[in-house]
Amino acid sequence: MKTVLSVFVAIVAGCGCRPDWGQEERAPGASPVAELRQEDLSAFFDAYRTNARPEMIASAMVSAAKTPKANAVPPLSGFFGRVFERNPERHAEWKSTLDGLPTGMLKTALLQELAGKGPDVVRRGLVSAGDLDYCWGSYQASGDVKYANQVIGCALRTVPKDSIDLTVMAARWSVTSFARTDQAVRKALNDALRKADATAFAAFFDRMDEQTIVTICDPDLIPRAKEAAGPRFGPRR
């Protein structure tokens, strides 16, 4: 499955915006750390929650720091932040690695995560697409469904008629994407849908194609979901 982090890695590599990161860009006195190839970094992110390898985190941070994209910071912060929480015995090693990264938004965010001062999106709720990405990064590192549930809750928010909420739209898209292949997310989504009110349920499935409905829904929800979907084209109901 192509997850939030691996997609960012692929996009950045494909658009040619990964600069050479020579020794001159490291902080003075920084120890060299082996970098991961793009395909290895993507595979590392995708597999981590079922095959945690904290011994590779230093290399992953160095490789991820070659990404100048600001929108890569939230998922990377969520991912590395959850790894930091679970491996306090490695903090000194990782602090040394972070100190050697070039100054930038990612370095600042990861130092905050290492110090335990990252955003508490579970407590304050999700207010932006960056929050969604932070939750998915956290989920990829930890496998903790509470992060997926935050995005699902956002996806099931009701939006006033004739209004557009881009964060809710992004949440619906990302939840649907994950639920296609991730059984834990799929189960969490179906549990939430059974508890959702009629308006939220209908909004989530509005104009969704039948194949997607069958893929992400349990059998008992499929008839309601198909009815809620309505025609794929034409005006909204």
PDB file of C-alpha atoms in Angstrom:
ATOM      1  CA  MET A   1       0.000   0.000   0.000  1.00  0.00           C
ATOM      2  CA  LYS A   2       1.232   3.490  -0.847  1.00  0.00           C
ATOM      3  CA  THR A   3       0.876   5.443   2.376  1.00  0.00           C
ATOM      4  CA  VAL A   4       1.121   9.158   3.128  1.00  0.00           C
ATOM      5  CA  LEU A   5       4.861   9.108   3.771  1.00  0.00           C
ATOM      6  CA  SER A   6       5.863   6.908   0.858  1.00  0.00           C
ATOM      7  CA  VAL A   7       3.823   9.084  -1.510  1.00  0.00           C
ATOM      8  CA  PHE A   8       5.682  12.187  -0.319  1.00  0.00           C
ATOM      9  CA  VAL A   9       9.009  10.417  -0.877  1.00  0.00           C
ATOM     10  CA  ALA A  10       8.009   9.444  -4.418  1.00  0.00           C
ATOM     11  CA  ILE A  11       6.688  12.888  -5.332  1.00  0.00           C
ATOM     12  CA  VAL A  12       9.791  14.681  -4.125  1.00  0.00           C
ATOM     13  CA  ALA A  13      12.127  12.289  -5.908  1.00  0.00           C
ATOM     14  CA  GLY A  14      10.089  12.423  -9.098  1.00  0.00           C
ATOM     15  CA  CYS A  15       9.988  16.194  -9.330  1.00  0.00           C
ATOM     16  CA  GLY A  16      13.732  16.498  -8.971  1.00  0.00           C
ATOM     17  CA  CYS A  17      13.653  18.671  -5.866  1.00  0.00           C
ATOM     18  CA  ARG A  18      15.928  16.505  -3.740  1.00  0.00           C
ATOM     19  CA  PRO A  19      19.096  18.597  -3.576  1.00  0.00           C
ATOM     20  CA  ASP A  20      22.562  17.175  -3.183  1.00  0.00           C
ATOM     21  CA  TRP A  21      23.227  17.057   0.519  1.00  0.00           C
ATOM     22  CA  GLY A  22      26.967  17.263   0.742  1.00  0.00           C
ATOM     23  CA  GLN A  23      29.160  17.364   3.794  1.00  0.00           C
ATOM     24  CA  GLU A  24      29.171  21.166   3.631  1.00  0.00           C
ATOM     25  CA  GLU A  25      25.454  21.208   4.525  1.00  0.00           C
ATOM     26  CA  ARG A  26      25.891  19.230   7.716  1.00  0.00           C
ATOM     27  CA  ALA A  27      26.385  20.937  11.027  1.00  0.00           C
ATOM     28  CA  PRO A  28      30.056  21.201  12.052  1.00  0.00           C
ATOM     29  CA  GLY A  29      31.219  18.034  13.785  1.00  0.00           C
ATOM     30  CA  ALA A  30      28.236  15.958  12.718  1.00  0.00           C
ATOM     31  CA  SER A  31      28.868  12.232  12.375  1.00  0.00           C
ATOM     32  CA  PRO A  32      28.123  10.748   8.945  1.00  0.00           C
ATOM     33  CA  VAL A  33      25.004   8.566   8.747  1.00  0.00           C
ATOM     34  CA  ALA A  34      24.244   6.209   5.892  1.00  0.00           C
ATOM     35  CA  GLU A  35      21.414   7.413   3.651  1.00  0.00           C
ATOM     36  CA  LEU A  36      18.612   5.234   2.286  1.00  0.00           C
ATOM     37  CA  ARG A  37      17.693   5.053  -1.364  1.00  0.00           C
ATOM     38  CA  GLN A  38      14.277   6.453  -2.216  1.00  0.00           C
ATOM     39  CA  GLU A  39      12.695   3.024  -2.721  1.00  0.00           C
ATOM     40  CA  ASP A  40      14.194   1.735   0.540  1.00  0.00           C
ATOM     41  CA  LEU A  41      12.951   4.775   2.452  1.00  0.00           C
ATOM     42  CA  SER A  42       9.438   4.295   1.067  1.00  0.00           C
ATOM     43  CA  ALA A  43       9.468   0.604   1.994  1.00  0.00           C
ATOM     44  CA  PHE A  44      10.771   1.462   5.468  1.00  0.00           C
ATOM     45  CA  PHE A  45       7.877   3.853   6.157  1.00  0.00           C
ATOM     46  CA  ASP A  46       5.275   1.478   4.748  1.00  0.00           C
ATOM     47  CA  ALA A  47       6.422  -1.504   6.835  1.00  0.00           C
ATOM     48  CA  TYR A  48       7.373   0.140  10.128  1.00  0.00           C
ATOM     49  CA  ARG A  49       4.205  -0.407  12.146  1.00  0.00           C
ATOM     50  CA  THR A  50       4.395  -4.168  11.575  1.00  0.00           C
ATOM     51  CA  ASN A  51       8.195  -4.405  11.403  1.00  0.00           C
ATOM     52  CA  ALA A  52       9.663  -1.721  13.666  1.00  0.00           C
ATOM     53  CA  ARG A  53      13.357  -1.117  13.068  1.00  0.00           C
ATOM     54  CA  PRO A  54      14.474   1.723  15.337  1.00  0.00           C
ATOM     55  CA  GLU A  55      18.100   1.025  14.438  1.00  0.00           C
ATOM     56  CA  MET A  56      17.353   2.534  11.008  1.00  0.00           C
ATOM     57  CA  ILE A  57      15.723   5.731  12.276  1.00  0.00           C
ATOM     58  CA  ALA A  58      18.898   7.834  12.094  1.00  0.00           C
ATOM     59  CA  SER A  59      19.360   6.910   8.431  1.00  0.00           C
ATOM     60  CA  ALA A  60      15.676   7.560   7.749  1.00  0.00           C
ATOM     61  CA  MET A  61      15.880  11.040   9.293  1.00  0.00           C
ATOM     62  CA  VAL A  62      18.962  11.961   7.288  1.00  0.00           C
ATOM     63  CA  SER A  63      17.322  10.720   4.082  1.00  0.00           C
ATOM     64  CA  ALA A  64      13.984  12.414   4.820  1.00  0.00           C
ATOM     65  CA  ALA A  65      15.749  15.707   5.541  1.00  0.00           C
ATOM     66  CA  LYS A  66      16.622  15.962   1.839  1.00  0.00           C
ATOM     67  CA  THR A  67      12.968  16.852   1.251  1.00  0.00           C
ATOM     68  CA  PRO A  68      12.478  20.637   1.090  1.00  0.00           C
ATOM     69  CA  LYS A  69       8.694  20.365   0.866  1.00  0.00           C
ATOM     70  CA  ALA A  70       6.860  22.017   3.768  1.00  0.00           C
ATOM     71  CA  ASN A  71       3.886  19.667   3.364  1.00  0.00           C
ATOM     72  CA  ALA A  72       6.118  16.674   4.125  1.00  0.00           C
ATOM     73  CA  VAL A  73       6.806  17.974   7.644  1.00  0.00           C
ATOM     74  CA  PRO A  74       3.494  16.974   9.342  1.00  0.00           C
ATOM     75  CA  PRO A  75       3.504  13.263   8.381  1.00  0.00           C
ATOM     76  CA  LEU A  76       7.229  12.960   9.067  1.00  0.00           C
ATOM     77  CA  SER A  77       6.801  14.689  12.438  1.00  0.00           C
ATOM     78  CA  GLY A  78       3.968  12.358  13.382  1.00  0.00           C
ATOM     79  CA  PHE A  79       5.949   9.312  12.304  1.00  0.00           C
ATOM     80  CA  PHE A  80       9.238  10.135  14.007  1.00  0.00           C
ATOM     81  CA  GLY A  81       7.476  11.564  17.064  1.00  0.00           C
ATOM     82  CA  ARG A  82       5.791   8.243  17.816  1.00  0.00           C
ATOM     83  CA  VAL A  83       9.075   6.402  17.277  1.00  0.00           C
ATOM     84  CA  PHE A  84      10.775   8.785  19.723  1.00  0.00           C
ATOM     85  CA  GLU A  85       8.083   8.109  22.341  1.00  0.00           C
ATOM     86  CA  ARG A  86       8.622   4.365  22.171  1.00  0.00           C
ATOM     87  CA  ASN A  87      12.413   4.378  22.223  1.00  0.00           C
ATOM     88  CA  PRO A  88      13.629   6.790  24.935  1.00  0.00           C
ATOM     89  CA  GLU A  89      16.886   4.864  25.291  1.00  0.00           C
ATOM     90  CA  ARG A  90      17.931   6.064  21.831  1.00  0.00           C
ATOM     91  CA  HIS A  91      17.234   9.766  22.374  1.00  0.00           C
ATOM     92  CA  ALA A  92      20.897  10.713  22.789  1.00  0.00           C
ATOM     93  CA  GLU A  93      21.798   8.995  19.511  1.00  0.00           C
ATOM     94  CA  TRP A  94      18.924  10.626  17.652  1.00  0.00           C
ATOM     95  CA  LYS A  95      19.615  14.058  19.157  1.00  0.00           C
ATOM     96  CA  SER A  96      23.120  13.828  17.726  1.00  0.00           C
ATOM     97  CA  THR A  97      21.694  12.935  14.304  1.00  0.00           C
ATOM     98  CA  LEU A  98      19.194  15.792  14.429  1.00  0.00           C
ATOM     99  CA  ASP A  99      21.880  18.258  15.421  1.00  0.00           C
ATOM    100  CA  GLY A 100      23.687  17.326  12.215  1.00  0.00           C
ATOM    101  CA  LEU A 101      20.728  18.033   9.925  1.00  0.00           C
ATOM    102  CA  PRO A 102      20.575  21.277   7.952  1.00  0.00           C
ATOM    103  CA  THR A 103      18.509  23.995   9.597  1.00  0.00           C
ATOM    104  CA  GLY A 104      14.910  23.967   8.437  1.00  0.00           C
ATOM    105  CA  MET A 105      11.292  23.258   9.303  1.00  0.00           C
ATOM    106  CA  LEU A 106      11.760  19.491   9.565  1.00  0.00           C
ATOM    107  CA  LYS A 107      14.738  19.740  11.911  1.00  0.00           C
ATOM    108  CA  THR A 108      12.856  22.181  14.144  1.00  0.00           C
ATOM    109  CA  ALA A 109       9.755  19.986  14.224  1.00  0.00           C
ATOM    110  CA  LEU A 110      11.685  16.802  15.011  1.00  0.00           C
ATOM    111  CA  LEU A 111      13.642  18.459  17.812  1.00  0.00           C
ATOM    112  CA  GLN A 112      10.303  19.488  19.324  1.00  0.00           C
ATOM    113  CA  GLU A 113       9.024  15.931  18.982  1.00  0.00           C
ATOM    114  CA  LEU A 114      12.159  14.533  20.604  1.00  0.00           C
ATOM    115  CA  ALA A 115      11.657  16.926  23.518  1.00  0.00           C
ATOM    116  CA  GLY A 116       8.051  15.756  23.910  1.00  0.00           C
ATOM    117  CA  LYS A 117       6.645  19.085  22.713  1.00  0.00           C
ATOM    118  CA  GLY A 118       4.951  18.029  19.493  1.00  0.00           C
ATOM    119  CA  PRO A 119       1.288  18.910  18.791  1.00  0.00           C
ATOM    120  CA  ASP A 120      -1.356  16.948  20.699  1.00  0.00           C
ATOM    121  CA  VAL A 121      -3.775  16.526  17.820  1.00  0.00           C
ATOM    122  CA  VAL A 122      -5.747  13.832  19.648  1.00  0.00           C
ATOM    123  CA  ARG A 123      -6.640  16.242  22.437  1.00  0.00           C
ATOM    124  CA  ARG A 124      -7.261  19.423  20.441  1.00  0.00           C
ATOM    125  CA  GLY A 125      -8.838  17.867  17.346  1.00  0.00           C
ATOM    126  CA  LEU A 126      -8.012  18.255  13.665  1.00  0.00           C
ATOM    127  CA  VAL A 127      -8.246  21.626  11.994  1.00  0.00           C
ATOM    128  CA  SER A 128      -6.129  21.317   8.836  1.00  0.00           C
ATOM    129  CA  ALA A 129      -4.915  18.908   6.182  1.00  0.00           C
ATOM    130  CA  GLY A 130      -1.544  18.991   7.939  1.00  0.00           C
ATOM    131  CA  ASP A 131      -3.219  17.566  11.054  1.00  0.00           C
ATOM    132  CA  LEU A 132      -4.589  14.693   8.975  1.00  0.00           C
ATOM    133  CA  ASP A 133      -1.111  13.933   7.646  1.00  0.00           C
ATOM    134  CA  TYR A 134       0.326  14.138  11.162  1.00  0.00           C
ATOM    135  CA  CYS A 135      -2.192  11.527  12.315  1.00  0.00           C
ATOM    136  CA  TRP A 136      -1.454   9.186   9.429  1.00  0.00           C
ATOM    137  CA  GLY A 137       2.277   9.501  10.054  1.00  0.00           C
ATOM    138  CA  SER A 138       1.649   8.692  13.715  1.00  0.00           C
ATOM    139  CA  TYR A 139      -0.455   5.697  12.737  1.00  0.00           C
ATOM    140  CA  GLN A 140       2.189   4.379  10.356  1.00  0.00           C
ATOM    141  CA  ALA A 141       4.784   4.412  13.114  1.00  0.00           C
ATOM    142  CA  SER A 142       2.642   3.117  15.980  1.00  0.00           C
ATOM    143  CA  GLY A 143      -0.270   1.182  14.539  1.00  0.00           C
ATOM    144  CA  ASP A 144      -2.382   2.928  17.198  1.00  0.00           C
ATOM    145  CA  VAL A 145      -5.901   3.221  15.786  1.00  0.00           C
ATOM    146  CA  LYS A 146      -6.625   6.299  17.912  1.00  0.00           C
ATOM    147  CA  TYR A 147      -4.828   8.321  15.234  1.00  0.00           C
ATOM    148  CA  ALA A 148      -6.925   6.809  12.444  1.00  0.00           C
ATOM    149  CA  ASN A 149     -10.038   7.466  14.534  1.00  0.00           C
ATOM    150  CA  GLN A 150      -9.173  11.149  14.646  1.00  0.00           C
ATOM    151  CA  VAL A 151      -9.193  11.308  10.857  1.00  0.00           C
ATOM    152  CA  ILE A 152     -12.362   9.203  10.653  1.00  0.00           C
ATOM    153  CA  GLY A 153     -14.073  11.579  13.070  1.00  0.00           C
ATOM    154  CA  CYS A 154     -13.103  14.490  10.849  1.00  0.00           C
ATOM    155  CA  ALA A 155     -14.360  12.643   7.753  1.00  0.00           C
ATOM    156  CA  LEU A 156     -17.755  12.195   9.397  1.00  0.00           C
ATOM    157  CA  ARG A 157     -18.228  15.842  10.298  1.00  0.00           C
ATOM    158  CA  THR A 158     -21.275  17.460   8.770  1.00  0.00           C
ATOM    159  CA  VAL A 159     -20.731  20.500   6.584  1.00  0.00           C
ATOM    160  CA  PRO A 160     -23.477  23.076   5.961  1.00  0.00           C
ATOM    161  CA  LYS A 161     -25.203  22.704   2.618  1.00  0.00           C
ATOM    162  CA  ASP A 162     -23.566  24.663  -0.193  1.00  0.00           C
ATOM    163  CA  SER A 163     -20.369  24.936   1.895  1.00  0.00           C
ATOM    164  CA  ILE A 164     -17.000  23.317   1.279  1.00  0.00           C
ATOM    165  CA  ASP A 165     -14.639  22.194   4.021  1.00  0.00           C
ATOM    166  CA  LEU A 166     -11.359  21.147   2.404  1.00  0.00           C
ATOM    167  CA  THR A 167     -10.117  19.448   5.578  1.00  0.00           C
ATOM    168  CA  VAL A 168     -13.224  17.264   5.759  1.00  0.00           C
ATOM    169  CA  MET A 169     -12.936  16.453   2.063  1.00  0.00           C
ATOM    170  CA  ALA A 170      -9.280  15.472   2.502  1.00  0.00           C
ATOM    171  CA  ALA A 171     -10.189  13.342   5.517  1.00  0.00           C
ATOM    172  CA  ARG A 172     -12.841  11.449   3.553  1.00  0.00           C
ATOM    173  CA  TRP A 173     -10.420  10.808   0.712  1.00  0.00           C
ATOM    174  CA  SER A 174      -7.591   9.634   2.962  1.00  0.00           C
ATOM    175  CA  VAL A 175      -9.799   7.400   5.133  1.00  0.00           C
ATOM    176  CA  THR A 176     -11.245   5.773   2.031  1.00  0.00           C
ATOM    177  CA  SER A 177      -7.754   5.246   0.642  1.00  0.00           C
ATOM    178  CA  PHE A 178      -6.461   3.602   3.806  1.00  0.00           C
ATOM    179  CA  ALA A 179      -9.600   1.501   4.355  1.00  0.00           C
ATOM    180  CA  ARG A 180      -9.177  -0.140   0.958  1.00  0.00           C
ATOM    181  CA  THR A 181      -6.138  -2.120   2.122  1.00  0.00           C
ATOM    182  CA  ASP A 182      -5.678  -1.595   5.877  1.00  0.00           C
ATOM    183  CA  GLN A 183      -7.959  -3.881   7.875  1.00  0.00           C
ATOM    184  CA  ALA A 184      -7.575  -1.995  11.157  1.00  0.00           C
ATOM    185  CA  VAL A 185      -8.613   1.290   9.530  1.00  0.00           C
ATOM    186  CA  ARG A 186     -11.430  -0.459   7.684  1.00  0.00           C
ATOM    187  CA  LYS A 187     -12.798  -1.888  10.943  1.00  0.00           C
ATOM    188  CA  ALA A 188     -12.527   1.467  12.719  1.00  0.00           C
ATOM    189  CA  LEU A 189     -14.336   3.170   9.840  1.00  0.00           C
ATOM    190  CA  ASN A 190     -17.179   0.638   9.811  1.00  0.00           C
ATOM    191  CA  ASP A 191     -17.580   0.905  13.588  1.00  0.00           C
ATOM    192  CA  ALA A 192     -17.820   4.694  13.289  1.00  0.00           C
ATOM    193  CA  LEU A 193     -20.259   4.525  10.374  1.00  0.00           C
ATOM    194  CA  ARG A 194     -22.656   2.376  12.407  1.00  0.00           C
ATOM    195  CA  LYS A 195     -22.737   5.116  15.049  1.00  0.00           C
ATOM    196  CA  ALA A 196     -22.904   8.060  12.640  1.00  0.00           C
ATOM    197  CA  ASP A 197     -26.117  10.013  12.217  1.00  0.00           C
ATOM    198  CA  ALA A 198     -27.948   9.867   8.905  1.00  0.00           C
ATOM    199  CA  THR A 199     -26.617  13.202   7.664  1.00  0.00           C
ATOM    200  CA  ALA A 200     -22.967  12.365   8.312  1.00  0.00           C
ATOM    201  CA  PHE A 201     -23.408   8.882   6.823  1.00  0.00           C
ATOM    202  CA  ALA A 202     -24.971  10.251   3.644  1.00  0.00           C
ATOM    203  CA  ALA A 203     -22.332  12.959   3.262  1.00  0.00           C
ATOM    204  CA  PHE A 204     -19.471  10.459   3.572  1.00  0.00           C
ATOM    205  CA  PHE A 205     -20.812   8.284   0.743  1.00  0.00           C
ATOM    206  CA  ASP A 206     -22.149  11.052  -1.493  1.00  0.00           C
ATOM    207  CA  ARG A 207     -21.468  10.009  -5.130  1.00  0.00           C
ATOM    208  CA  MET A 208     -18.995   7.279  -4.092  1.00  0.00           C
ATOM    209  CA  ASP A 209     -18.599   4.543  -6.701  1.00  0.00           C
ATOM    210  CA  GLU A 210     -20.008   1.086  -6.028  1.00  0.00           C
ATOM    211  CA  GLN A 211     -16.667  -0.730  -6.147  1.00  0.00           C
ATOM    212  CA  THR A 212     -15.245   1.483  -3.422  1.00  0.00           C
ATOM    213  CA  ILE A 213     -18.326   0.970  -1.266  1.00  0.00           C
ATOM    214  CA  VAL A 214     -18.077  -2.798  -1.583  1.00  0.00           C
ATOM    215  CA  THR A 215     -14.355  -2.687  -0.799  1.00  0.00           C
ATOM    216  CA  ILE A 216     -14.473  -0.546   2.347  1.00  0.00           C
ATOM    217  CA  CYS A 217     -17.856  -1.506   3.850  1.00  0.00           C
ATOM    218  CA  ASP A 218     -19.007  -4.530   5.821  1.00  0.00           C
ATOM    219  CA  PRO A 219     -21.965  -6.339   4.205  1.00  0.00           C
ATOM    220  CA  ASP A 220     -24.546  -4.882   6.592  1.00  0.00           C
ATOM    221  CA  LEU A 221     -23.591  -1.319   5.589  1.00  0.00           C
ATOM    222  CA  ILE A 222     -23.418  -1.767   1.827  1.00  0.00           C
ATOM    223  CA  PRO A 223     -27.149  -1.272   1.020  1.00  0.00           C
ATOM    224  CA  ARG A 224     -27.337   1.967   3.041  1.00  0.00           C
ATOM    225  CA  ALA A 225     -24.090   3.198   1.549  1.00  0.00           C
ATOM    226  CA  LYS A 226     -25.242   2.551  -2.026  1.00  0.00           C
ATOM    227  CA  GLU A 227     -28.482   4.402  -1.368  1.00  0.00           C
ATOM    228  CA  ALA A 228     -26.588   7.321   0.182  1.00  0.00           C
ATOM    229  CA  ALA A 229     -24.150   7.471  -2.742  1.00  0.00           C
ATOM    230  CA  GLY A 230     -26.840   8.353  -5.273  1.00  0.00           C
ATOM    231  CA  PRO A 231     -25.763   9.206  -8.835  1.00  0.00           C
ATOM    232  CA  ARG A 232     -22.051   9.820  -9.309  1.00  0.00           C
ATOM    233  CA  PHE A 233     -22.661  12.773 -11.586  1.00  0.00           C
ATOM    234  CA  GLY A 234     -25.087  15.636 -11.566  1.00  0.00           C
ATOM    235  CA  PRO A 235     -26.114  18.032  -8.769  1.00  0.00           C
ATOM    236  CA  ARG A 236     -25.758  17.074  -5.153  1.00  0.00           C
ATOM    237  CA  ARG A 237     -28.935  16.208  -3.337  1.00  0.00           C
TER     238      ARG A 237
END
